Tab-separated table of C-alpha atoms in Angstrom:
chain	number	residue	atom	x	y	z
A	16	UNK	CA	14.460	58.434	-20.677
A	17	UNK	CA	13.341	54.800	-19.683
A	18	UNK	CA	10.674	53.872	-16.735
A	19	UNK	CA	12.147	51.436	-13.948
A	20	UNK	CA	9.819	49.744	-12.048
A	21	UNK	CA	9.339	51.993	-9.549
A	22	UNK	CA	7.706	54.670	-11.864
A	23	UNK	CA	5.891	51.919	-13.157
A	24	UNK	CA	4.727	51.113	-9.627
A	25	UNK	CA	3.962	54.527	-9.489
A	26	UNK	CA	2.251	55.178	-11.774
A	27	UNK	CA	-0.319	52.259	-11.098
A	28	UNK	CA	-0.621	53.602	-8.432
A	29	UNK	CA	-2.271	56.649	-8.738
A	30	UNK	CA	-4.317	55.435	-12.043
A	31	UNK	CA	-5.582	53.318	-9.396
A	32	UNK	CA	-6.858	55.451	-6.977
A	33	UNK	CA	-7.960	58.017	-10.231
A	34	UNK	CA	-9.597	55.503	-10.979
A	35	UNK	CA	-10.953	54.936	-7.297
A	36	UNK	CA	-11.420	58.638	-6.195
A	37	UNK	CA	-15.353	59.771	-5.235
A	38	UNK	CA	-16.922	62.939	-6.720
A	39	UNK	CA	-17.522	64.866	-3.376
A	40	UNK	CA	-21.459	65.690	-2.891
A	41	UNK	CA	-21.914	68.638	-0.523
A	42	UNK	CA	-25.052	69.394	2.284
A	43	UNK	CA	-24.713	72.711	3.672
A	44	UNK	CA	-26.675	73.806	6.483
A	45	UNK	CA	-27.980	77.140	8.033
A	46	UNK	CA	-28.054	78.101	10.958
A	47	UNK	CA	-27.303	80.697	14.081
A	48	UNK	CA	-23.297	79.358	14.937
A	49	UNK	CA	-22.947	82.264	17.911
A	50	UNK	CA	-25.164	84.809	18.722
A	51	UNK	CA	-27.492	84.437	21.818
A	52	UNK	CA	-29.067	82.590	18.934
A	53	UNK	CA	-26.124	79.377	19.009
A	54	UNK	CA	-28.443	77.281	21.922
A	55	UNK	CA	-30.447	76.419	19.640
A	56	UNK	CA	-28.552	76.238	16.223
A	57	UNK	CA	-25.722	73.914	17.639
A	58	UNK	CA	-28.633	71.649	18.503
A	59	UNK	CA	-29.432	71.710	15.230
A	60	UNK	CA	-26.241	71.216	13.431
A	61	UNK	CA	-25.339	68.145	15.374
A	62	UNK	CA	-28.569	67.519	14.244
A	63	UNK	CA	-27.569	67.021	11.095
A	64	UNK	CA	-24.164	66.022	11.355
A	65	UNK	CA	-25.399	63.420	13.330
A	66	UNK	CA	-27.530	62.802	9.814
A	67	UNK	CA	-24.648	62.344	7.211
A	68	UNK	CA	-22.909	60.163	9.363
A	69	UNK	CA	-25.090	57.725	8.921
A	70	UNK	CA	-25.363	58.830	5.727
A	71	UNK	CA	-21.688	58.325	4.482
A	72	UNK	CA	-21.621	55.157	3.779
A	73	UNK	CA	-24.548	54.962	1.755
A	74	UNK	CA	-22.551	57.944	-0.675
A	75	UNK	CA	-19.761	56.032	-0.910
A	76	UNK	CA	-22.095	53.218	-2.279
A	77	UNK	CA	-22.916	55.034	-5.384
A	78	UNK	CA	-19.169	56.191	-4.942
A	79	UNK	CA	-19.747	59.896	-3.630
A	80	UNK	CA	-17.837	61.556	-0.798
A	81	UNK	CA	-20.718	63.023	1.754
A	82	UNK	CA	-19.258	66.120	2.748
A	83	UNK	CA	-21.249	68.657	5.883
A	84	UNK	CA	-20.678	72.194	5.228
A	85	UNK	CA	-22.708	74.161	8.756
A	86	UNK	CA	-22.264	78.379	7.964
A	87	UNK	CA	-23.652	80.676	10.880
A	88	UNK	CA	-25.986	83.046	9.713
A	89	UNK	CA	-26.518	85.017	13.429
A	90	UNK	CA	-30.327	83.673	12.895
A	91	UNK	CA	-29.162	87.506	11.063
A	92	UNK	CA	-31.060	87.793	7.418
A	93	UNK	CA	-28.536	89.662	5.520
A	94	UNK	CA	-25.606	86.920	6.963
A	95	UNK	CA	-28.020	84.050	5.884
A	96	UNK	CA	-28.248	85.653	2.769
A	97	UNK	CA	-24.487	86.264	1.378
A	98	UNK	CA	-23.933	82.735	2.982
A	99	UNK	CA	-26.640	81.560	0.592
A	100	UNK	CA	-24.845	83.335	-2.214
A	101	UNK	CA	-21.475	81.218	-1.132
A	102	UNK	CA	-23.354	78.052	-0.895
A	103	UNK	CA	-24.968	79.253	-4.554
A	104	UNK	CA	-21.740	79.701	-6.449
A	105	UNK	CA	-20.198	76.114	-4.605
A	106	UNK	CA	-20.994	73.686	-7.695
A	107	UNK	CA	-21.373	70.628	-5.285
A	108	UNK	CA	-23.181	71.722	-2.543
A	109	UNK	CA	-26.286	69.799	-4.046
A	110	UNK	CA	-29.716	70.870	-1.189
A	111	UNK	CA	-29.353	72.948	2.096
A	112	UNK	CA	-30.656	71.932	5.814
A	113	UNK	CA	-31.659	75.404	7.084
A	114	UNK	CA	-32.942	77.775	7.848
A	115	UNK	CA	-33.753	78.096	11.515
A	116	UNK	CA	-35.647	81.500	11.440
A	117	UNK	CA	-38.072	82.132	8.814
A	118	UNK	CA	-36.703	85.997	8.763
A	119	UNK	CA	-33.166	84.487	7.642
A	120	UNK	CA	-35.180	80.730	5.881
A	121	UNK	CA	-37.376	83.414	3.497
A	122	UNK	CA	-34.520	85.876	1.805
A	123	UNK	CA	-31.706	82.592	2.119
A	124	UNK	CA	-35.121	80.281	-0.479
A	125	UNK	CA	-34.654	83.288	-2.690
A	126	UNK	CA	-31.183	84.158	-3.741
A	127	UNK	CA	-30.759	80.406	-4.005
A	128	UNK	CA	-34.498	79.691	-6.000
A	129	UNK	CA	-32.726	80.750	-9.777
A	130	UNK	CA	-29.649	78.076	-8.657
A	131	UNK	CA	-32.384	74.726	-7.640
A	132	UNK	CA	-30.359	74.223	-4.379
A	133	UNK	CA	-33.386	72.290	-2.427
A	134	UNK	CA	-33.680	73.140	0.623
A	135	UNK	CA	-35.530	71.943	3.925
A	136	UNK	CA	-36.872	73.452	7.338
A	137	UNK	CA	-36.216	72.335	10.480
A	138	UNK	CA	-37.437	75.242	12.138
A	139	UNK	CA	-39.116	77.819	10.283
A	140	UNK	CA	-42.398	78.503	10.777
A	141	UNK	CA	-43.204	81.471	8.620
A	142	UNK	CA	-46.492	81.293	6.531
A	143	UNK	CA	-44.617	83.030	4.188
A	144	UNK	CA	-41.711	79.898	3.709
A	145	UNK	CA	-44.289	78.482	2.103
A	146	UNK	CA	-46.827	80.669	0.809
A	147	UNK	CA	-44.308	81.477	-1.917
A	148	UNK	CA	-44.208	78.993	-3.303
A	149	UNK	CA	-40.506	78.127	-4.239
A	150	UNK	CA	-40.427	74.582	-5.697
A	151	UNK	CA	-36.487	74.465	-4.366
A	152	UNK	CA	-38.553	74.810	-0.138
A	153	UNK	CA	-39.024	72.894	2.134
A	154	UNK	CA	-40.598	72.284	5.590
A	155	UNK	CA	-40.830	69.564	8.183
A	156	UNK	CA	-42.813	71.214	11.271
A	157	UNK	CA	-45.989	73.237	10.898
A	158	UNK	CA	-46.793	76.878	9.690
A	159	UNK	CA	-47.952	80.024	11.737
A	160	UNK	CA	-51.279	78.749	10.964
A	161	UNK	CA	-51.786	75.428	12.394
A	162	UNK	CA	-49.300	77.049	14.900
A	163	UNK	CA	-50.694	80.457	15.634
A	164	UNK	CA	-54.032	78.942	16.060
A	165	UNK	CA	-53.486	75.099	18.357
A	166	UNK	CA	-51.173	78.249	21.145
A	167	UNK	CA	-55.361	80.126	20.615
A	168	UNK	CA	-56.592	77.653	21.201
A	169	UNK	CA	-54.654	76.117	24.233
A	170	UNK	CA	-54.880	80.389	25.889
A	171	UNK	CA	-58.569	80.054	25.817
A	172	UNK	CA	-59.690	76.068	26.690
A	173	UNK	CA	-56.394	75.128	28.389
A	174	UNK	CA	-55.636	78.183	30.154
A	175	UNK	CA	-59.244	79.477	30.506
A	176	UNK	CA	-57.765	83.705	28.907
A	177	UNK	CA	-60.310	85.537	28.712
A	178	UNK	CA	-58.043	88.864	28.445
A	179	UNK	CA	-54.384	88.303	26.945
A	180	UNK	CA	-51.742	90.784	26.402
A	181	UNK	CA	-49.458	89.398	22.881
A	182	UNK	CA	-46.265	91.008	22.671
A	183	UNK	CA	-44.137	90.020	19.907
A	184	UNK	CA	-39.754	90.572	18.482
A	185	UNK	CA	-40.332	92.352	15.000
A	186	UNK	CA	-39.559	89.483	13.743
A	187	UNK	CA	-41.199	87.707	10.412
A	188	UNK	CA	-41.408	84.515	12.526
A	189	UNK	CA	-42.470	86.889	16.024
A	190	UNK	CA	-44.676	88.573	14.910
A	191	UNK	CA	-46.825	85.572	11.512
A	192	UNK	CA	-47.573	83.544	15.090
A	193	UNK	CA	-49.012	87.292	17.109
A	194	UNK	CA	-50.555	87.992	14.209
A	195	UNK	CA	-51.919	84.795	14.418
A	196	UNK	CA	-52.864	84.541	17.486
A	197	UNK	CA	-54.458	87.343	17.166
A	198	UNK	CA	-56.623	86.647	14.723
A	199	UNK	CA	-58.013	83.032	15.998
A	200	UNK	CA	-58.231	84.768	20.034
A	201	UNK	CA	-60.981	88.126	17.798
A	202	UNK	CA	-62.766	85.242	16.132
A	203	UNK	CA	-62.841	82.942	19.737
A	204	UNK	CA	-64.553	86.163	21.807
A	205	UNK	CA	-60.530	86.221	23.997
A	206	UNK	CA	-60.521	89.881	24.389
A	207	UNK	CA	-57.264	91.114	23.156
A	208	UNK	CA	-55.475	94.206	24.666
A	209	UNK	CA	-52.862	94.736	22.584
A	210	UNK	CA	-50.123	93.069	19.881
A	211	UNK	CA	-47.898	95.404	20.682
A	212	UNK	CA	-43.758	94.930	19.163
A	213	UNK	CA	-40.443	95.845	21.010
A	214	UNK	CA	-37.108	94.668	19.405
A	215	UNK	CA	-35.645	94.745	23.315
A	216	UNK	CA	-33.688	93.084	24.721
A	217	UNK	CA	-32.491	93.996	28.390
A	218	UNK	CA	-35.326	96.194	29.471
A	219	UNK	CA	-39.468	95.948	29.821
A	220	UNK	CA	-39.572	98.025	32.683
A	221	UNK	CA	-41.470	99.627	30.509
A	222	UNK	CA	-43.841	97.158	28.922
A	223	UNK	CA	-44.245	95.062	31.450
A	224	UNK	CA	-45.604	98.109	34.416
A	225	UNK	CA	-47.851	98.582	31.035
A	226	UNK	CA	-49.155	94.203	31.892
A	227	UNK	CA	-49.760	95.577	35.574
A	228	UNK	CA	-51.705	98.096	34.263
A	229	UNK	CA	-54.091	95.857	31.844
A	230	UNK	CA	-54.473	92.910	34.390
A	231	UNK	CA	-54.608	90.105	31.618
A	232	UNK	CA	-55.423	86.639	32.116
A	233	UNK	CA	-52.716	85.035	30.325
A	234	UNK	CA	-49.785	86.626	27.624
A	235	UNK	CA	-48.704	85.629	24.593
A	236	UNK	CA	-45.053	86.001	23.551
A	237	UNK	CA	-43.621	85.134	19.850
A	238	UNK	CA	-40.221	85.427	19.421
A	239	UNK	CA	-37.249	83.842	21.058
A	240	UNK	CA	-35.623	82.094	24.133
A	241	UNK	CA	-33.063	84.489	24.861
A	242	UNK	CA	-35.703	87.353	24.753
A	243	UNK	CA	-38.597	85.684	26.063
A	244	UNK	CA	-35.665	85.029	29.412
A	245	UNK	CA	-35.091	88.857	30.185
A	246	UNK	CA	-38.643	89.545	29.927
A	247	UNK	CA	-39.683	86.259	32.211
A	248	UNK	CA	-37.354	87.122	35.334
A	249	UNK	CA	-38.641	90.881	35.252
A	250	UNK	CA	-42.223	90.321	34.833
A	251	UNK	CA	-41.420	87.429	37.939
A	252	UNK	CA	-39.732	89.774	39.640
A	253	UNK	CA	-42.293	93.179	39.167
A	254	UNK	CA	-44.374	90.000	41.471
A	255	UNK	CA	-46.781	88.902	37.368
A	256	UNK	CA	-48.044	85.596	37.592
A	257	UNK	CA	-49.942	84.708	35.002
A	258	UNK	CA	-48.891	82.374	32.077
A	259	UNK	CA	-46.889	83.098	30.206
A	260	UNK	CA	-48.005	81.048	26.330
A	261	UNK	CA	-45.063	80.969	22.910
A	262	UNK	CA	-44.290	79.491	20.077
A	263	UNK	CA	-41.273	76.761	19.350
A	264	UNK	CA	-38.489	79.918	19.871
A	265	UNK	CA	-38.933	78.485	23.452
A	266	UNK	CA	-38.507	76.049	23.025
A	267	UNK	CA	-34.465	76.003	24.169
A	268	UNK	CA	-32.910	74.802	27.292
A	269	UNK	CA	-30.970	78.214	27.685
A	270	UNK	CA	-34.475	79.361	28.516
A	271	UNK	CA	-34.898	78.014	31.936
A	272	UNK	CA	-31.057	79.893	32.394
A	273	UNK	CA	-31.722	82.928	31.842
A	274	UNK	CA	-35.357	83.042	33.466
A	275	UNK	CA	-34.392	81.402	36.903
A	276	UNK	CA	-36.897	81.487	38.999
A	277	UNK	CA	-38.353	83.211	35.908
A	278	UNK	CA	-39.436	80.098	34.394
A	279	UNK	CA	-42.577	79.489	36.785
A	280	UNK	CA	-46.095	78.890	34.910
A	281	UNK	CA	-45.161	79.237	31.018
A	282	UNK	CA	-46.111	76.969	28.564
A	283	UNK	CA	-44.579	77.014	24.309
A	284	UNK	CA	-45.765	74.873	21.450
A	285	UNK	CA	-43.810	73.315	19.073
A	286	UNK	CA	-43.301	71.308	16.190
A	287	UNK	CA	-39.812	69.644	17.729
A	288	UNK	CA	-40.506	67.148	19.749
A	289	UNK	CA	-39.483	66.112	23.115
A	290	UNK	CA	-37.265	63.402	22.937
A	291	UNK	CA	-39.222	61.427	25.152
A	292	UNK	CA	-42.554	61.646	23.279
A	293	UNK	CA	-40.753	60.253	20.128
A	294	UNK	CA	-40.157	56.133	20.528
A	295	UNK	CA	-37.707	56.531	17.766
A	296	UNK	CA	-35.857	58.829	19.358
A	297	UNK	CA	-34.093	55.993	22.241
A	298	UNK	CA	-30.847	55.843	19.931
A	299	UNK	CA	-30.641	58.873	18.527
A	300	UNK	CA	-31.332	60.078	22.398
A	301	UNK	CA	-27.932	58.335	23.275
A	302	UNK	CA	-25.535	59.167	19.868
A	303	UNK	CA	-26.443	62.385	20.575
A	304	UNK	CA	-25.154	61.701	24.022
A	305	UNK	CA	-22.380	60.381	23.385
A	306	UNK	CA	-20.971	62.433	20.057
A	307	UNK	CA	-22.061	65.650	22.029
A	308	UNK	CA	-21.516	65.344	25.800
A	309	UNK	CA	-24.897	67.059	26.268
A	310	UNK	CA	-29.069	65.667	25.886
A	311	UNK	CA	-30.262	66.058	22.800
A	312	UNK	CA	-33.236	68.927	22.339
A	313	UNK	CA	-36.023	69.069	20.110
A	314	UNK	CA	-34.158	71.188	17.519
A	315	UNK	CA	-31.583	68.080	17.499
A	316	UNK	CA	-34.666	65.852	16.342
A	317	UNK	CA	-35.914	67.857	13.430
A	318	UNK	CA	-32.860	68.625	12.213
A	319	UNK	CA	-31.438	65.214	12.663
A	320	UNK	CA	-34.560	64.562	10.440
A	321	UNK	CA	-34.844	68.084	7.646
A	322	UNK	CA	-30.718	66.655	7.188
A	323	UNK	CA	-31.992	62.605	6.462
A	324	UNK	CA	-34.695	64.454	4.496
A	325	UNK	CA	-32.348	65.852	2.240
A	326	UNK	CA	-30.094	63.567	2.092
A	327	UNK	CA	-32.817	60.969	1.261
A	328	UNK	CA	-33.897	63.468	-1.664
A	329	UNK	CA	-29.872	63.494	-3.391
A	330	UNK	CA	-30.174	59.643	-2.945
A	331	UNK	CA	-32.726	58.193	-4.855
A	332	UNK	CA	-32.220	62.455	-7.925
A	333	UNK	CA	-29.157	59.511	-8.273
A	334	UNK	CA	-30.450	56.421	-7.610
A	335	UNK	CA	-32.599	57.732	-10.942
A	336	UNK	CA	-29.961	59.152	-12.350
A	337	UNK	CA	-28.275	55.971	-13.073
A	338	UNK	CA	-26.608	56.605	-10.150
A	339	UNK	CA	-24.997	59.357	-11.107
A	340	UNK	CA	-24.231	62.539	-10.088
A	341	UNK	CA	-27.873	63.792	-9.871
A	342	UNK	CA	-28.384	67.898	-10.786
A	343	UNK	CA	-29.908	70.544	-8.267
A	344	UNK	CA	-32.442	70.096	-9.824
A	345	UNK	CA	-32.664	66.786	-9.942
A	346	UNK	CA	-32.775	67.025	-6.203
A	347	UNK	CA	-34.590	69.389	-5.945
A	348	UNK	CA	-37.889	67.692	-7.957
A	349	UNK	CA	-36.374	64.982	-5.692
A	350	UNK	CA	-37.079	66.483	-2.005
A	351	UNK	CA	-40.482	67.684	-3.201
A	352	UNK	CA	-42.433	64.968	-4.417
A	353	UNK	CA	-41.022	62.717	-2.712
A	354	UNK	CA	-41.481	59.998	0.844
A	355	UNK	CA	-39.849	59.552	3.486
A	356	UNK	CA	-39.915	57.582	6.252
A	357	UNK	CA	-37.908	56.443	9.145
A	358	UNK	CA	-37.998	59.634	10.459
A	359	UNK	CA	-38.040	60.121	14.239
A	360	UNK	CA	-40.909	62.840	13.794
A	361	UNK	CA	-42.733	60.418	11.065
A	362	UNK	CA	-43.776	59.484	7.870
A	363	UNK	CA	-43.624	62.458	5.272
A	364	UNK	CA	-43.821	64.221	2.420
A	365	UNK	CA	-44.818	67.359	0.878
A	366	UNK	CA	-47.614	69.153	-0.691
A	367	UNK	CA	-47.741	71.528	-3.688
A	368	UNK	CA	-45.859	74.361	-2.248
A	369	UNK	CA	-43.566	72.248	0.565
A	370	UNK	CA	-45.572	71.937	3.657
A	371	UNK	CA	-45.815	68.790	4.906
A	372	UNK	CA	-48.804	66.618	4.560
A	373	UNK	CA	-49.304	65.774	8.481
A	374	UNK	CA	-47.835	66.892	11.237
A	375	UNK	CA	-47.492	67.164	14.941
A	376	UNK	CA	-46.851	70.293	17.675
A	377	UNK	CA	-46.427	69.389	21.013
A	378	UNK	CA	-47.637	71.566	24.068
A	379	UNK	CA	-45.032	71.749	26.879
A	380	UNK	CA	-45.092	72.889	30.151
A	381	UNK	CA	-42.054	75.316	31.654
A	382	UNK	CA	-41.635	74.955	35.181
A	383	UNK	CA	-40.108	73.649	38.799
A	384	UNK	CA	-36.421	73.894	36.505
A	385	UNK	CA	-38.346	71.091	33.776
A	386	UNK	CA	-39.931	71.747	31.180
A	387	UNK	CA	-42.121	68.745	30.219
A	388	UNK	CA	-44.812	67.832	27.380
A	389	UNK	CA	-48.795	68.604	28.815
A	390	UNK	CA	-50.182	68.182	25.171
A	391	UNK	CA	-49.614	66.945	21.410
A	392	UNK	CA	-52.073	67.847	18.434
A	393	UNK	CA	-52.607	66.509	14.878
A	394	UNK	CA	-52.182	69.631	12.204
A	395	UNK	CA	-52.834	69.395	8.292
A	396	UNK	CA	-50.985	72.572	6.688
A	397	UNK	CA	-53.739	75.678	6.165
A	398	UNK	CA	-53.080	75.295	1.899
A	399	UNK	CA	-52.368	72.980	-0.251
């Protein structure tokens, strides 16, 4: 059949479209987007989204269509591991930002190891996240053996505690943090009444009764804001006013809402700096407010930074590959070996096991309906 001018025009358009077709590169994330920890998970996801939007033009110049695929791990190891298997099966996914919870990050990174899918966590602090020496696992926050001792020193030197009651939520995160606090306190001569694990979410009356009987100078709770907030409310209602200290799991405005009037005399350590502590975060905070109609918090800042590390690692791998699509292994190496500047939290590079070589911990004070910066501490990873 003879080709008409219209047919030739259509064929020419299709040929041009094919020649200009972009190769898809996907970046995934793992975070709790539903359930009790969704407040911090959505903050992280939104921060990642802003970084992806920022990097899209750079990828397009190299012929790539950058896509963001967020997965909801519900802060559950089994759900997160199932998501990791889906990620491994999608060859267009070259790297993952996440997970938030150490209990999810540990099995998810193991599930992705064989596929060489690089992970950059913005929040997982358990020592075992990197102690396993996986080539695909990295994080931009300090470890428990940095955060735990910092919390313990704060209890001893700033709060002058002589007797501490420790609680943990029986997760890899909470147990690991509480263990480090206990070890450091005992080594410095502070009496640890107990290190009690609890999965209780609604009725802390028996624990509060024990605390009232023991009369500690302070309480340390290795857990997450949704559980600790309920504990604080019931603790204060029972008339216990001693300081309560925790880790970065308390770093959410939701803590104030859940604890209500109980959110007094509370402190927590976090690697996710408050926006006001980072001069470079001013424009980020404005963009976040404009895009998501809510203020950015620390988990958004570090979601953004972890995403920038991940995306720059992919770009570095592509450029080293002659501006062509890099393999997952090339991305994995580029992330681990790279030096990343332009981050809100400062320049980042990783040691041999994927820990950030230098980082800052922030101690935040909760009270009078506000969360304020108390002090900051420079830390280095516990091992190389």
